[in-house]
Amino acid sequence: MGKLVLPNLQGKQMGQVIVTLTVTNRIDQVLAQRGFISPEEVRFYTLDNVLVDTGGTLLCLPASIISQLGLVQGGEAQVETAAGVQQGRIFRDVELSIAERQGTFDCLELTEVPYALLGVTPMEVLGLEPDFKNRKLRIDS
């Protein structure tokens, strides 16, 4: 896995696309489908102000959300930030729901910032494309 680049967000208010998405613990979903836990026990979180990051690859979530979801760590990656290269932890099995599209992805833990970022890979897989002029996501038909 190559380096993941986190954007330097200061002064980049122009043409940003901000989205609402829901992240769910996929393992909880499977356990609920199989009857091991109740549907009410499935951990999920809706995030309102998620920045679309065309310079980034993965879905990036703050450590607090990862902890609330109870996600399983699946490895580490080199992460390039404005402060230089750091080790970042990768977490597995996040069910991402956005604009009525769903998919399961890995996510990168963000320890420095309290917000989430939506990178290019989940958008491509889900057939979503940022429309910077109208500041929203377009759905490929």
Coordinates of C-alpha atoms in Angstrom, one line a residue:
M1 CA 0.0 0.0 0.0
G2 CA 1.4 3.4 -1.0
K3 CA 1.3 6.6 1.0
L4 CA -2.1 8.1 1.7
V5 CA -2.2 11.8 1.4
L6 CA -4.3 13.9 3.8
P7 CA -5.2 17.3 2.5
N8 CA -4.2 20.6 4.1
L9 CA -7.6 22.0 4.6
Q10 CA -6.8 25.5 5.7
G11 CA -8.0 28.1 3.2
K12 CA -9.6 25.6 0.9
Q13 CA -13.3 26.5 1.3
M14 CA -13.9 27.1 -2.4
G15 CA -15.6 24.4 -4.3
Q16 CA -15.8 22.0 -1.4
V17 CA -18.3 19.1 -1.5
I18 CA -19.7 18.3 1.9
V19 CA -21.8 15.1 2.2
T20 CA -23.8 13.2 4.8
L21 CA -23.1 9.5 5.2
T22 CA -23.8 6.7 7.6
V23 CA -21.1 4.3 8.7
T24 CA -22.0 0.9 10.2
N25 CA -20.1 -1.9 11.8
R26 CA -20.5 -4.6 9.1
I27 CA -19.7 -7.4 11.5
D28 CA -22.6 -6.3 13.7
Q29 CA -24.8 -6.3 10.6
V30 CA -23.9 -9.9 9.8
L31 CA -24.4 -11.0 13.5
A32 CA -27.8 -9.3 13.5
Q33 CA -28.8 -11.0 10.2
R34 CA -27.8 -14.4 11.7
G35 CA -29.7 -13.7 14.9
F36 CA -26.7 -13.5 17.3
I37 CA -27.5 -9.9 18.3
S38 CA -30.6 -7.8 17.9
P39 CA -30.9 -5.2 15.1
E40 CA -30.9 -2.5 17.8
E41 CA -27.4 -3.6 18.8
V42 CA -25.9 -2.9 15.4
R43 CA -23.5 0.1 15.9
F44 CA -23.8 2.9 13.3
Y45 CA -23.1 6.6 13.1
T46 CA -24.4 9.3 10.8
L47 CA -21.9 12.0 9.9
D48 CA -23.2 15.3 8.5
N49 CA -20.2 17.3 7.5
V50 CA -18.0 14.9 5.6
L51 CA -15.5 16.5 3.2
V52 CA -15.0 14.9 -0.2
D53 CA -11.3 14.6 -0.6
T54 CA -10.2 14.0 -4.2
G55 CA -6.5 14.0 -3.0
G56 CA -7.2 11.1 -0.6
T57 CA -7.8 7.4 -1.3
L58 CA -9.8 6.0 1.6
L59 CA -12.7 6.8 3.8
C60 CA -11.0 8.5 6.9
L61 CA -12.8 8.5 10.2
P62 CA -11.9 10.2 13.5
A63 CA -10.7 7.8 16.3
S64 CA -13.8 8.6 18.4
I65 CA -16.1 7.3 15.7
I66 CA -14.0 4.2 15.1
S67 CA -14.2 3.5 18.8
Q68 CA -18.0 4.0 18.9
L69 CA -18.4 1.6 16.0
G70 CA -16.1 -1.0 17.6
L71 CA -14.2 -1.6 14.3
V72 CA -11.4 -4.2 14.0
Q73 CA -7.9 -3.0 13.2
G74 CA -6.6 -4.6 10.0
G75 CA -3.2 -3.1 9.6
E76 CA -1.2 0.1 9.3
A77 CA -0.3 2.5 6.4
Q78 CA 2.1 5.4 5.9
V79 CA 0.0 8.6 5.9
E80 CA 1.3 11.8 4.5
T81 CA -0.1 14.9 6.3
A82 CA 0.7 18.5 6.4
A83 CA 2.9 17.7 9.4
G84 CA 4.9 15.0 7.5
V85 CA 4.6 11.2 7.1
Q86 CA 3.0 9.3 10.0
Q87 CA 1.8 5.8 10.7
G88 CA -1.9 5.4 10.4
R89 CA -4.1 2.6 11.5
I90 CA -6.5 0.9 9.0
F91 CA -9.8 -0.5 10.2
R92 CA -11.9 -3.1 8.4
D93 CA -15.5 -3.8 7.6
V94 CA -17.1 -0.4 7.6
E95 CA -20.5 -0.4 5.8
L96 CA -20.7 3.0 4.1
S97 CA -24.1 4.3 3.1
I98 CA -24.3 7.4 1.0
A99 CA -26.9 8.7 -1.5
E100 CA -28.7 5.3 -1.3
R101 CA -25.6 3.5 -2.3
Q102 CA -23.8 1.0 0.0
G103 CA -20.5 -0.8 0.2
T104 CA -18.1 -2.2 2.6
F105 CA -14.7 -0.5 2.9
D106 CA -11.6 -0.2 5.0
C107 CA -11.1 3.1 6.7
L108 CA -8.1 5.1 8.0
E109 CA -8.1 6.4 11.5
L110 CA -7.6 10.2 11.9
T111 CA -6.1 11.1 15.2
E112 CA -5.3 14.7 14.6
V113 CA -8.7 16.0 13.5
P114 CA -12.3 15.6 14.6
Y115 CA -13.8 15.3 11.1
A116 CA -14.2 12.6 8.5
L117 CA -13.0 12.6 4.9
L118 CA -14.4 10.7 1.9
G119 CA -11.6 9.6 -0.5
V120 CA -11.7 8.6 -4.1
T121 CA -11.9 4.8 -3.8
P122 CA -15.3 4.5 -2.0
M123 CA -16.8 7.1 -4.4
E124 CA -15.6 5.3 -7.5
V125 CA -16.8 1.9 -6.2
L126 CA -20.3 3.4 -5.3
G127 CA -20.5 5.3 -8.6
L128 CA -20.4 8.7 -7.1
E129 CA -18.6 11.7 -8.5
P130 CA -18.0 15.1 -6.9
D131 CA -19.6 18.0 -8.6
F132 CA -17.6 21.0 -7.4
K133 CA -19.6 23.6 -9.2
N134 CA -22.8 22.6 -7.5
R135 CA -21.0 21.4 -4.3
K136 CA -22.7 18.0 -4.2
L137 CA -22.1 14.4 -5.3
R138 CA -23.4 13.2 -8.7
I139 CA -24.7 9.6 -9.0
D140 CA -23.5 7.8 -12.1
S141 CA -26.4 6.0 -13.7

